[in-house]
Amino acid sequence: MSIQIPRGTQDILPGQVEKWQLIEKKARELCEKYQYREIRTPIFEHTELFHRSVGDTTDIVQKEMYEFKDRGGRSVTLRPEGTASTVRSYVENKMFGYATQPVKLFYMGPMFRYERPQAGRFRQFVQFGIEALGSSDPAIDAEVISLAITLYKELGLKKLKLVINSLGDKESRNAHREALIKHFEPRIGEFCSDCQNRLAKNPMRILDCKQDRNHELMQTAPSIIEYLNDESRRYFEKVQQYLTALDVQFEVDPNLVRGLDYYNHTAFEIMSDAEGFGAITTLCGGGRYNGLVEEIGGPETPGIGFAMSIERFLAALDAEGVELPIDEGIDCYLVALGDEAKDYTVSLLHKLRLAGFKAERDYLDRKIKTQFKAADRLQAQFVAVLGDDELKVNKINVKNMSTGEQTEVELDTFIETFKGFCHHA
Ligand code: ATP
Ligand code: MG
């Protein structure tokens, strides 16, 4: 039997890959405007990093990591997300000492999670994410959220829903934690074994459990909002005020708790509201993580970021029926008739490309009609036909494929003349 692609992964083929490239390009452009700079970290890290930063009570660390021993016997893990590596690098490279603060970074690349594959859930997927480190100004929370929303909107998504919540600061969370333990402890036996573990380690994570989400105690659980102290409440209000100033619509959902252990204050998710979207509608998740940098060995540093996958972005575009403006088609296809003309087009094609045009010629010794078909298939704007006879008199025939208009031009100066015809380059 022939070898097939691993479960939960996909080949992104020409025809599809242009969509990925466009999203990636837009994301990069937006990051430049918002002044987030790219960071590229390794695809694998010491396993310990994810235990420390993502947290032992999360689904990621408990069941989803591609963890293995390398030949030197060290435990390494294919990165399941990007924040851990970014913060590791921030600490290792002492970015807290950079002159420009806050440090604003973005990453884009494959992440790996051993999950049960389904629509919108892959074992290898591409995340685009940003992190702003070194500021606890609520304006940066609003900026981070707005960058994500702006990217979705610029590429044509309309049916978006942003939900935000505050997880408060340490004091608020501790108070909430006590209340949660009181709430769940008497009946924790009715919950899954994960939740039983979470009760002592991080009871807030119980609220995020996918298995027990319909248990009656979930509906009546104490909400973090009631436990926010004054400072946390003020912070949350500021974030909302700034979001409004940025024209970003949102809903407050007191039950929103993000999967990762290190979040505090702002937490948010962007979902697709499109009909026909599958069960998984979360496009982007993020939040503030004051405390993570310290956990990784750096000085106390506030941070906030988000991560979104391109896979779910594309699924949302599909669900809304949005066609991305993919620039297909080439500028010029060279059709050659006769051996000398064929030889000539080798260098002529090269010159077209050096002049900045997307150009192609026949490589299968096809008849002229078939060469024209090939040009059509490539959506050529112009076809330039060169026969041995024209070659002798220093001419080439250029046909505009949309108007059908044909012009005979001097072969010597063809490239210059073509610049006047085709404004692509
Ligand atoms: P979920 O609840 O869907 O499992 P998550 O909380 O595990 O999501 P995060 O770790 O916050 O997700 O990752 C941020 C974003 O990355 C998600 O909002 C989603 O867009 C995307 N994502 C996460 N896991 C996958 C996956 N297996 N395949 C494709 N995209 C994913
Ligand atoms: Mg998950």
CSV table of C-alpha atoms and ligand atoms in Angstrom, one decimal:
chain,number,residue,atom,x,y,z
A,1,MET,CA,0.0,0.0,0.0
A,2,SER,CA,1.2,3.5,-0.8
A,3,ILE,CA,2.2,5.8,2.1
A,4,GLN,CA,-0.4,8.3,3.1
A,5,ILE,CA,-0.3,11.7,4.9
A,6,PRO,CA,-0.5,11.4,8.7
A,7,ARG,CA,-3.9,11.8,10.3
A,8,GLY,CA,-4.8,15.4,11.2
A,9,THR,CA,-2.3,17.0,8.8
A,10,GLN,CA,-2.8,18.4,5.3
A,11,ASP,CA,-1.0,19.2,2.1
A,12,ILE,CA,-1.6,22.7,1.0
A,13,LEU,CA,-1.5,22.6,-2.8
A,14,PRO,CA,-1.2,25.3,-5.4
A,15,GLY,CA,-4.6,26.7,-5.9
A,16,GLN,CA,-5.2,26.7,-2.1
A,17,VAL,CA,-1.8,27.9,-1.0
A,18,GLU,CA,-2.5,31.4,-2.5
A,19,LYS,CA,-5.2,31.9,0.1
A,20,TRP,CA,-2.7,31.1,2.9
A,21,GLN,CA,-0.2,33.4,1.4
A,22,LEU,CA,-2.7,36.2,1.2
A,23,ILE,CA,-3.7,35.8,4.9
A,24,GLU,CA,-0.1,35.6,5.9
A,25,LYS,CA,0.7,38.7,3.9
A,26,LYS,CA,-2.1,40.7,5.4
A,27,ALA,CA,-1.1,39.6,8.8
A,28,ARG,CA,2.4,40.8,8.2
A,29,GLU,CA,1.3,44.1,6.8
A,30,LEU,CA,-1.0,44.7,9.7
A,31,CYS,CA,1.8,43.9,12.2
A,32,GLU,CA,4.0,46.4,10.5
A,33,LYS,CA,1.4,49.1,10.9
A,34,TYR,CA,0.8,48.2,14.5
A,35,GLN,CA,4.6,47.8,15.1
A,36,TYR,CA,4.7,44.1,16.0
A,37,ARG,CA,8.0,42.6,14.8
A,38,GLU,CA,8.4,39.0,13.8
A,39,ILE,CA,10.1,36.4,16.0
A,40,ARG,CA,11.0,33.0,14.7
A,41,THR,CA,11.6,30.4,17.4
A,42,PRO,CA,12.4,26.6,17.0
A,43,ILE,CA,9.7,24.2,16.2
A,44,PHE,CA,10.7,22.1,19.2
A,45,GLU,CA,11.6,23.1,22.7
A,46,HIS,CA,12.5,21.4,25.9
A,47,THR,CA,9.4,19.7,27.2
A,48,GLU,CA,9.8,21.4,30.5
A,49,LEU,CA,9.1,24.8,28.9
A,50,PHE,CA,5.5,23.8,28.2
A,51,HIS,CA,5.0,22.2,31.6
A,52,ARG,CA,6.1,25.5,33.2
A,53,SER,CA,4.3,27.9,30.9
A,54,VAL,CA,1.2,26.3,29.5
A,55,GLY,CA,0.5,24.5,32.8
A,56,ASP,CA,0.1,21.0,34.0
A,57,THR,CA,-3.7,21.1,34.3
A,58,THR,CA,-4.3,22.1,30.7
A,59,ASP,CA,-5.5,19.8,27.9
A,60,ILE,CA,-2.5,20.7,25.9
A,61,VAL,CA,0.0,19.5,28.5
A,62,GLN,CA,-2.1,16.6,29.7
A,63,LYS,CA,-3.0,15.0,26.5
A,64,GLU,CA,-2.0,16.8,23.4
A,65,MET,CA,1.8,17.2,23.3
A,66,TYR,CA,4.0,15.6,20.7
A,67,GLU,CA,6.7,14.7,23.2
A,68,PHE,CA,9.6,12.5,22.5
A,69,LYS,CA,13.1,11.7,23.6
A,70,ASP,CA,15.8,12.8,21.2
A,71,ARG,CA,18.8,10.6,20.5
A,72,GLY,CA,20.6,12.2,23.4
A,73,GLY,CA,17.8,11.1,25.8
A,74,ARG,CA,16.5,14.6,26.3
A,75,SER,CA,12.7,15.1,26.3
A,76,VAL,CA,11.7,17.6,23.7
A,77,THR,CA,8.2,18.6,22.4
A,78,LEU,CA,7.0,19.9,19.1
A,79,ARG,CA,5.6,23.3,20.1
A,80,PRO,CA,1.8,23.2,20.7
A,81,GLU,CA,1.5,27.0,20.9
A,82,GLY,CA,3.7,30.1,20.5
A,83,THR,CA,3.5,32.1,23.7
A,84,ALA,CA,5.8,29.8,25.6
A,85,SER,CA,8.6,30.0,23.1
A,86,THR,CA,8.2,33.7,22.6
A,87,VAL,CA,8.5,34.3,26.3
A,88,ARG,CA,11.4,31.9,26.7
A,89,SER,CA,13.2,33.8,24.0
A,90,TYR,CA,12.2,37.1,25.5
A,91,VAL,CA,13.8,36.1,28.8
A,92,GLU,CA,16.8,34.4,27.2
A,93,ASN,CA,17.6,37.4,25.0
A,94,LYS,CA,16.9,39.9,27.8
A,95,MET,CA,14.4,41.8,25.8
A,96,PHE,CA,13.1,43.4,28.9
A,97,GLY,CA,16.3,45.5,28.6
A,98,TYR,CA,15.5,46.7,25.1
A,99,ALA,CA,15.4,50.4,24.6
A,100,THR,CA,12.0,50.2,22.8
A,101,GLN,CA,9.3,49.2,25.2
A,102,PRO,CA,6.8,47.5,25.3
A,103,VAL,CA,8.3,44.7,23.2
A,104,LYS,CA,5.8,43.8,20.5
A,105,LEU,CA,6.3,40.6,18.7
A,106,PHE,CA,4.4,38.3,16.3
A,107,TYR,CA,5.0,34.8,15.1
A,108,MET,CA,3.5,32.6,12.4
A,109,GLY,CA,4.1,29.0,11.8
A,110,PRO,CA,3.1,25.4,12.5
A,111,MET,CA,2.0,24.1,15.9
A,112,PHE,CA,1.4,20.5,16.8
A,113,ARG,CA,-1.2,19.0,19.1
A,114,TYR,CA,-2.2,15.4,19.3
A,115,GLU,CA,-6.0,15.9,19.1
A,116,ARG,CA,-8.9,14.0,17.6
A,117,PRO,CA,-9.0,15.4,14.1
A,118,GLN,CA,-12.2,17.0,12.9
A,119,ALA,CA,-13.3,20.1,11.0
A,120,GLY,CA,-11.2,23.0,12.2
A,121,ARG,CA,-9.1,20.7,14.4
A,122,PHE,CA,-5.8,19.5,13.1
A,123,ARG,CA,-2.7,17.8,14.5
A,124,GLN,CA,-0.5,20.2,12.6
A,125,PHE,CA,-1.9,23.7,12.1
A,126,VAL,CA,-0.6,27.2,11.5
A,127,GLN,CA,-0.9,29.9,14.1
A,128,PHE,CA,-0.5,33.6,13.8
A,129,GLY,CA,-0.1,35.2,17.1
A,130,ILE,CA,1.1,38.4,18.7
A,131,GLU,CA,2.5,39.2,22.1
A,132,ALA,CA,3.0,42.6,23.7
A,133,LEU,CA,5.4,42.4,26.7
A,134,GLY,CA,6.2,45.1,29.2
A,135,SER,CA,3.1,47.2,29.5
A,136,SER,CA,0.0,47.0,31.7
A,137,ASP,CA,-1.8,49.8,30.0
A,138,PRO,CA,-5.3,48.6,29.1
A,139,ALA,CA,-4.9,50.5,25.8
A,140,ILE,CA,-2.6,47.7,24.7
A,141,ASP,CA,-5.2,45.1,25.5
A,142,ALA,CA,-7.6,47.0,23.2
A,143,GLU,CA,-4.9,47.3,20.6
A,144,VAL,CA,-4.2,43.5,20.6
A,145,ILE,CA,-7.9,42.7,20.3
A,146,SER,CA,-8.4,45.3,17.6
A,147,LEU,CA,-5.5,43.9,15.5
A,148,ALA,CA,-7.1,40.5,15.3
A,149,ILE,CA,-10.6,41.9,14.5
A,150,THR,CA,-9.1,44.2,11.9
A,151,LEU,CA,-7.3,41.3,10.2
A,152,TYR,CA,-10.5,39.3,10.0
A,153,LYS,CA,-12.5,42.3,8.7
A,154,GLU,CA,-10.0,43.4,6.1
A,155,LEU,CA,-10.1,39.9,4.6
A,156,GLY,CA,-13.9,40.1,4.4
A,157,LEU,CA,-15.3,38.4,7.5
A,158,LYS,CA,-18.5,40.1,8.8
A,159,LYS,CA,-20.1,37.6,11.1
A,160,LEU,CA,-17.8,38.0,14.0
A,161,LYS,CA,-18.5,37.8,17.7
A,162,LEU,CA,-16.0,39.1,20.3
A,163,VAL,CA,-16.5,38.0,23.9
A,164,ILE,CA,-14.4,39.4,26.7
A,165,ASN,CA,-14.0,38.7,30.3
A,166,SER,CA,-11.7,39.6,33.2
A,167,LEU,CA,-10.0,37.0,35.2
A,168,GLY,CA,-8.9,39.6,37.6
A,169,ASP,CA,-5.6,39.9,39.5
A,170,LYS,CA,-4.1,37.5,42.0
A,171,GLU,CA,-6.2,38.7,44.9
A,172,SER,CA,-9.5,38.5,42.8
A,173,ARG,CA,-8.6,35.1,41.5
A,174,ASN,CA,-7.7,33.8,44.9
A,175,ALA,CA,-11.1,34.9,46.3
A,176,HIS,CA,-12.8,33.3,43.3
A,177,ARG,CA,-10.8,30.2,43.7
A,178,GLU,CA,-12.0,29.7,47.3
A,179,ALA,CA,-15.5,30.2,46.2
A,180,LEU,CA,-15.2,27.7,43.4
A,181,ILE,CA,-13.7,25.1,45.7
A,182,LYS,CA,-16.6,25.6,48.1
A,183,HIS,CA,-19.0,25.3,45.2
A,184,PHE,CA,-17.7,22.1,43.6
A,185,GLU,CA,-16.0,20.2,46.4
A,186,PRO,CA,-19.1,18.6,47.9
A,187,ARG,CA,-20.1,17.0,44.6
A,188,ILE,CA,-16.8,16.7,42.8
A,189,GLY,CA,-17.3,12.9,42.6
A,190,GLU,CA,-19.9,13.6,39.8
A,191,PHE,CA,-17.2,15.2,37.6
A,192,CYS,CA,-14.6,13.7,35.3
A,193,SER,CA,-11.2,12.7,36.7
A,194,ASP,CA,-9.6,15.7,35.0
A,195,CYS,CA,-11.9,18.0,36.9
A,196,GLN,CA,-11.2,16.2,40.2
A,197,ASN,CA,-7.6,16.9,39.7
A,198,ARG,CA,-8.3,20.5,38.7
A,199,LEU,CA,-10.2,21.2,41.9
A,200,ALA,CA,-7.1,21.4,44.0
A,201,LYS,CA,-4.7,22.7,41.3
A,202,ASN,CA,-6.7,25.2,39.4
A,203,PRO,CA,-10.5,25.0,40.0
A,204,MET,CA,-11.2,27.7,37.4
A,205,ARG,CA,-10.2,25.2,34.7
A,206,ILE,CA,-13.2,23.2,35.7
A,207,LEU,CA,-15.4,25.9,34.1
A,208,ASP,CA,-13.6,25.2,30.8
A,209,CYS,CA,-14.2,21.4,30.9
A,210,LYS,CA,-15.7,20.1,27.7
A,211,GLN,CA,-16.9,16.9,29.2
A,212,ASP,CA,-18.8,18.3,32.2
A,213,ARG,CA,-20.1,21.5,30.6
A,214,ASN,CA,-23.7,20.5,31.1
A,215,HIS,CA,-23.5,19.6,34.8
A,216,GLU,CA,-26.0,21.7,36.8
A,217,LEU,CA,-23.2,23.0,39.1
A,218,MET,CA,-21.6,24.6,36.0
A,219,GLN,CA,-24.6,27.0,35.5
A,220,THR,CA,-24.6,28.1,39.2
A,221,ALA,CA,-20.8,28.4,39.7
A,222,PRO,CA,-19.6,31.6,41.2
A,223,SER,CA,-18.6,34.0,38.4
A,224,ILE,CA,-15.2,35.8,38.5
A,225,ILE,CA,-16.9,39.1,37.8
A,226,GLU,CA,-18.4,39.1,41.3
A,227,TYR,CA,-14.9,38.6,42.8
A,228,LEU,CA,-13.0,41.3,41.0
A,229,ASN,CA,-11.4,43.8,43.4
A,230,ASP,CA,-11.6,47.5,42.6
A,231,GLU,CA,-8.3,47.6,40.7
A,232,SER,CA,-9.3,44.7,38.5
A,233,ARG,CA,-12.7,46.1,37.9
A,234,ARG,CA,-11.3,49.5,36.9
A,235,TYR,CA,-8.8,47.8,34.5
A,236,PHE,CA,-11.6,45.9,32.9
A,237,GLU,CA,-13.7,49.0,32.5
A,238,LYS,CA,-10.8,50.8,30.8
A,239,VAL,CA,-10.3,48.0,28.3
A,240,GLN,CA,-14.0,48.2,27.5
A,241,GLN,CA,-13.8,52.0,27.1
A,242,TYR,CA,-10.9,51.7,24.7
A,243,LEU,CA,-12.5,48.9,22.7
A,244,THR,CA,-15.4,51.2,22.2
A,245,ALA,CA,-13.1,54.0,21.2
A,246,LEU,CA,-11.7,51.7,18.5
A,247,ASP,CA,-15.2,50.9,17.3
A,248,VAL,CA,-14.8,47.3,18.3
A,249,GLN,CA,-18.1,45.6,19.4
A,250,PHE,CA,-18.0,43.1,22.2
A,251,GLU,CA,-20.0,41.1,24.7
A,252,VAL,CA,-18.9,40.4,28.2
A,253,ASP,CA,-19.1,36.7,29.1
A,254,PRO,CA,-18.4,36.1,32.7
A,255,ASN,CA,-18.0,32.4,32.0
A,256,LEU,CA,-15.2,32.8,29.5
A,257,VAL,CA,-12.1,31.2,31.0
A,258,ARG,CA,-9.2,30.5,28.7
A,259,GLY,CA,-7.5,27.2,28.7
A,260,LEU,CA,-4.1,28.3,29.8
A,261,ASP,CA,-3.1,28.6,33.5
A,262,TYR,CA,-1.2,31.9,33.4
A,263,TYR,CA,-3.9,34.2,32.2
A,264,ASN,CA,-5.2,37.1,34.3
A,265,HIS,CA,-7.2,40.3,33.7
A,266,THR,CA,-8.4,40.4,30.1
A,267,ALA,CA,-9.4,37.2,28.4
A,268,PHE,CA,-11.1,37.1,25.0
A,269,GLU,CA,-12.3,35.0,22.2
A,270,ILE,CA,-13.4,35.9,18.7
A,271,MET,CA,-15.9,33.5,17.2
A,272,SER,CA,-17.6,33.1,13.9
A,273,ASP,CA,-21.3,33.7,13.9
A,274,ALA,CA,-21.8,32.4,10.4
A,275,GLU,CA,-24.5,29.8,9.7
A,276,GLY,CA,-23.2,26.5,8.5
A,277,PHE,CA,-20.1,26.8,10.6
A,278,GLY,CA,-19.4,23.5,12.4
A,279,ALA,CA,-19.4,23.0,16.1
A,280,ILE,CA,-16.0,24.7,16.5
A,281,THR,CA,-16.5,28.4,16.1
A,282,THR,CA,-13.6,29.9,18.0
A,283,LEU,CA,-11.3,31.7,15.6
A,284,CYS,CA,-9.0,33.4,18.0
A,285,GLY,CA,-8.2,33.3,21.7
A,286,GLY,CA,-6.0,35.5,23.8
A,287,GLY,CA,-5.5,37.4,27.0
A,288,ARG,CA,-3.3,38.9,29.5
A,289,TYR,CA,-0.7,36.9,31.3
A,290,ASN,CA,1.1,38.9,34.0
A,291,GLY,CA,3.3,36.4,35.8
A,292,LEU,CA,4.4,34.2,32.9
A,293,VAL,CA,7.7,35.9,32.3
A,294,GLU,CA,8.6,35.5,35.9
A,295,GLU,CA,7.6,31.8,35.7
A,296,ILE,CA,10.1,31.4,32.9
A,297,GLY,CA,12.9,33.0,34.9
A,298,GLY,CA,12.6,36.7,33.9
A,299,PRO,CA,11.7,39.8,35.8
A,300,GLU,CA,8.1,40.4,36.6
A,301,THR,CA,6.7,41.6,33.3
A,302,PRO,CA,3.1,42.1,32.1
A,303,GLY,CA,2.1,40.6,28.8
A,304,ILE,CA,-0.8,40.1,26.5
A,305,GLY,CA,-1.4,38.3,23.2
A,306,PHE,CA,-3.6,36.2,21.0
A,307,ALA,CA,-3.3,33.3,18.7
A,308,MET,CA,-5.4,32.3,15.8
A,309,SER,CA,-5.1,29.5,13.3
A,310,ILE,CA,-5.2,30.1,9.6
A,311,GLU,CA,-7.2,26.9,9.2
A,312,ARG,CA,-10.1,28.3,11.2
A,313,PHE,CA,-9.8,31.6,9.4
A,314,LEU,CA,-10.2,29.8,6.1
A,315,ALA,CA,-13.1,27.8,7.5
A,316,ALA,CA,-14.8,31.1,8.5
A,317,LEU,CA,-14.3,32.6,5.1
A,318,ASP,CA,-15.8,29.5,3.6
A,319,ALA,CA,-18.8,29.6,6.0
A,320,GLU,CA,-19.5,33.2,5.0
A,321,GLY,CA,-18.9,32.5,1.3
A,322,VAL,CA,-16.1,35.1,1.1
A,323,GLU,CA,-13.9,34.8,-1.9
A,324,LEU,CA,-10.4,36.1,-1.3
A,325,PRO,CA,-9.1,38.4,-4.0
A,326,ILE,CA,-6.4,36.1,-5.3
A,327,ASP,CA,-4.3,37.6,-8.1
A,328,GLU,CA,-4.0,34.7,-10.5
A,329,GLY,CA,-3.1,34.9,-14.1
A,330,ILE,CA,0.1,35.9,-15.8
A,331,ASP,CA,1.1,38.9,-17.9
A,332,CYS,CA,2.5,37.3,-21.0
A,333,TYR,CA,2.6,33.9,-22.6
A,334,LEU,CA,5.1,33.4,-25.4
A,335,VAL,CA,3.9,31.3,-28.3
A,336,ALA,CA,6.6,30.1,-30.7
A,337,LEU,CA,6.2,28.7,-34.2
A,338,GLY,CA,9.2,27.0,-35.7
A,339,ASP,CA,12.6,25.9,-34.3
A,340,GLU,CA,14.4,29.2,-34.5
A,341,ALA,CA,11.5,31.1,-32.9
A,342,LYS,CA,11.4,28.5,-30.1
A,343,ASP,CA,15.1,29.0,-29.4
A,344,TYR,CA,14.6,32.8,-29.4
A,345,THR,CA,11.8,32.6,-26.8
A,346,VAL,CA,14.2,31.1,-24.3
A,347,SER,CA,16.0,34.3,-23.8
A,348,LEU,CA,13.0,36.5,-24.5
A,349,LEU,CA,11.1,34.9,-21.7
A,350,HIS,CA,14.0,35.4,-19.4
A,351,LYS,CA,14.1,39.1,-20.3
A,352,LEU,CA,10.4,39.5,-19.6
A,353,ARG,CA,10.8,38.0,-16.2
A,354,LEU,CA,13.8,40.2,-15.4
A,355,ALA,CA,11.7,43.2,-16.4
A,356,GLY,CA,9.2,42.2,-13.7
A,357,PHE,CA,6.5,40.3,-15.7
A,358,LYS,CA,4.9,37.0,-14.8
A,359,ALA,CA,5.6,35.1,-18.0
A,360,GLU,CA,5.6,31.6,-19.4
A,361,ARG,CA,6.1,29.6,-22.6
A,362,ASP,CA,5.5,26.2,-23.9
A,363,TYR,CA,7.8,23.3,-22.9
A,364,LEU,CA,5.9,20.4,-24.5
A,365,ASP,CA,6.4,21.2,-28.2
A,366,ARG,CA,2.7,21.8,-28.6
A,367,LYS,CA,0.8,23.0,-31.6
A,368,ILE,CA,-0.1,26.7,-31.8
A,369,LYS,CA,-3.7,26.1,-30.9
A,370,THR,CA,-2.7,24.1,-27.8
A,371,GLN,CA,-0.2,26.7,-26.8
A,372,PHE,CA,-3.1,29.3,-26.9
A,373,LYS,CA,-5.1,26.9,-24.7
A,374,ALA,CA,-2.3,26.7,-22.3
A,375,ALA,CA,-2.1,30.5,-22.2
A,376,ASP,CA,-5.9,30.6,-21.5
A,377,ARG,CA,-5.5,28.2,-18.7
A,378,LEU,CA,-2.8,30.4,-17.1
A,379,GLN,CA,-5.2,33.4,-17.6
A,380,ALA,CA,-2.6,35.3,-19.6
A,381,GLN,CA,-3.4,38.9,-20.2
A,382,PHE,CA,-1.3,39.0,-23.4
A,383,VAL,CA,0.0,36.3,-25.8
A,384,ALA,CA,3.0,37.2,-27.9
A,385,VAL,CA,3.3,35.1,-31.0
A,386,LEU,CA,6.7,34.6,-32.7
A,387,GLY,CA,7.1,32.7,-35.9
A,388,ASP,CA,10.3,32.0,-37.8
A,389,ASP,CA,9.0,34.4,-40.5
A,390,GLU,CA,8.5,37.2,-38.0
A,391,LEU,CA,11.8,36.6,-36.4
A,392,LYS,CA,13.5,37.2,-39.8
A,393,VAL,CA,11.9,40.6,-40.1
A,394,ASN,CA,12.4,41.5,-36.4
A,395,LYS,CA,8.7,41.5,-35.5
A,396,ILE,CA,6.5,39.9,-32.8
A,397,ASN,CA,2.7,39.8,-32.7
A,398,VAL,CA,1.1,40.8,-29.4
A,399,LYS,CA,-2.5,39.9,-28.7
A,400,ASN,CA,-4.5,41.4,-25.8
A,401,MET,CA,-6.5,38.5,-24.6
A,402,SER,CA,-9.4,40.5,-23.1
A,403,THR,CA,-10.0,42.8,-26.1
A,404,GLY,CA,-8.7,40.5,-28.9
A,405,GLU,CA,-6.7,43.4,-30.2
A,406,GLN,CA,-3.5,42.4,-32.0
A,407,THR,CA,-0.4,44.6,-32.5
A,408,GLU,CA,2.8,43.9,-34.4
A,409,VAL,CA,5.8,45.4,-32.6
A,410,GLU,CA,9.5,45.5,-33.1
A,411,LEU,CA,11.2,42.4,-31.6
A,412,ASP,CA,14.3,44.3,-30.6
A,413,THR,CA,12.4,46.7,-28.4
A,414,PHE,CA,9.6,44.3,-27.4
A,415,ILE,CA,10.3,44.4,-23.7
A,416,GLU,CA,10.1,48.2,-23.6
A,417,THR,CA,7.0,48.3,-25.7
A,418,PHE,CA,5.4,45.6,-23.6
A,419,LYS,CA,5.8,47.8,-20.5
A,420,GLY,CA,3.5,50.3,-22.2
A,421,PHE,CA,0.9,47.6,-22.8
A,422,CYS,CA,0.9,45.8,-19.5
A,423,HIS,CA,1.1,47.9,-16.3
A,424,HIS,CA,1.8,45.0,-14.0
A,425,ALA,CA,5.5,45.4,-13.6
B,1,ATP,P1,-10.2,24.7,21.4
B,1,ATP,O1,-11.0,25.1,22.5
B,1,ATP,O2,-10.9,24.9,20.0
B,1,ATP,O3,-9.4,23.5,21.5
B,1,ATP,P2,-7.9,26.1,22.3
B,1,ATP,O4,-8.3,26.8,23.5
B,1,ATP,O5,-7.1,24.8,22.5
B,1,ATP,O6,-9.1,25.9,21.3
B,1,ATP,P3,-5.8,28.0,21.8
B,1,ATP,O7,-4.8,27.2,22.5
B,1,ATP,O8,-6.3,29.2,22.5
B,1,ATP,O9,-7.0,27.1,21.4
B,1,ATP,O10,-5.3,28.4,20.4
B,1,ATP,C1,-5.7,29.6,19.8
B,1,ATP,C2,-6.3,29.3,18.4
B,1,ATP,O11,-5.6,28.4,17.7
B,1,ATP,C3,-7.7,28.8,18.5
B,1,ATP,O12,-8.7,29.8,18.7
B,1,ATP,C4,-7.9,28.2,17.1
B,1,ATP,O13,-8.1,29.2,16.2
B,1,ATP,C5,-6.5,27.6,16.9
B,1,ATP,N1,-6.4,26.2,17.2
B,1,ATP,C6,-6.2,25.6,18.3
B,1,ATP,N2,-6.1,24.3,18.2
B,1,ATP,C7,-6.3,24.0,16.8
B,1,ATP,C8,-6.2,22.9,16.0
B,1,ATP,N3,-6.0,21.7,16.6
B,1,ATP,N4,-6.4,23.0,14.7
B,1,ATP,C9,-6.6,24.2,14.1
B,1,ATP,N5,-6.6,25.3,14.9
B,1,ATP,C10,-6.5,25.3,16.2
B,2,MG,MG,-7.7,22.9,22.3
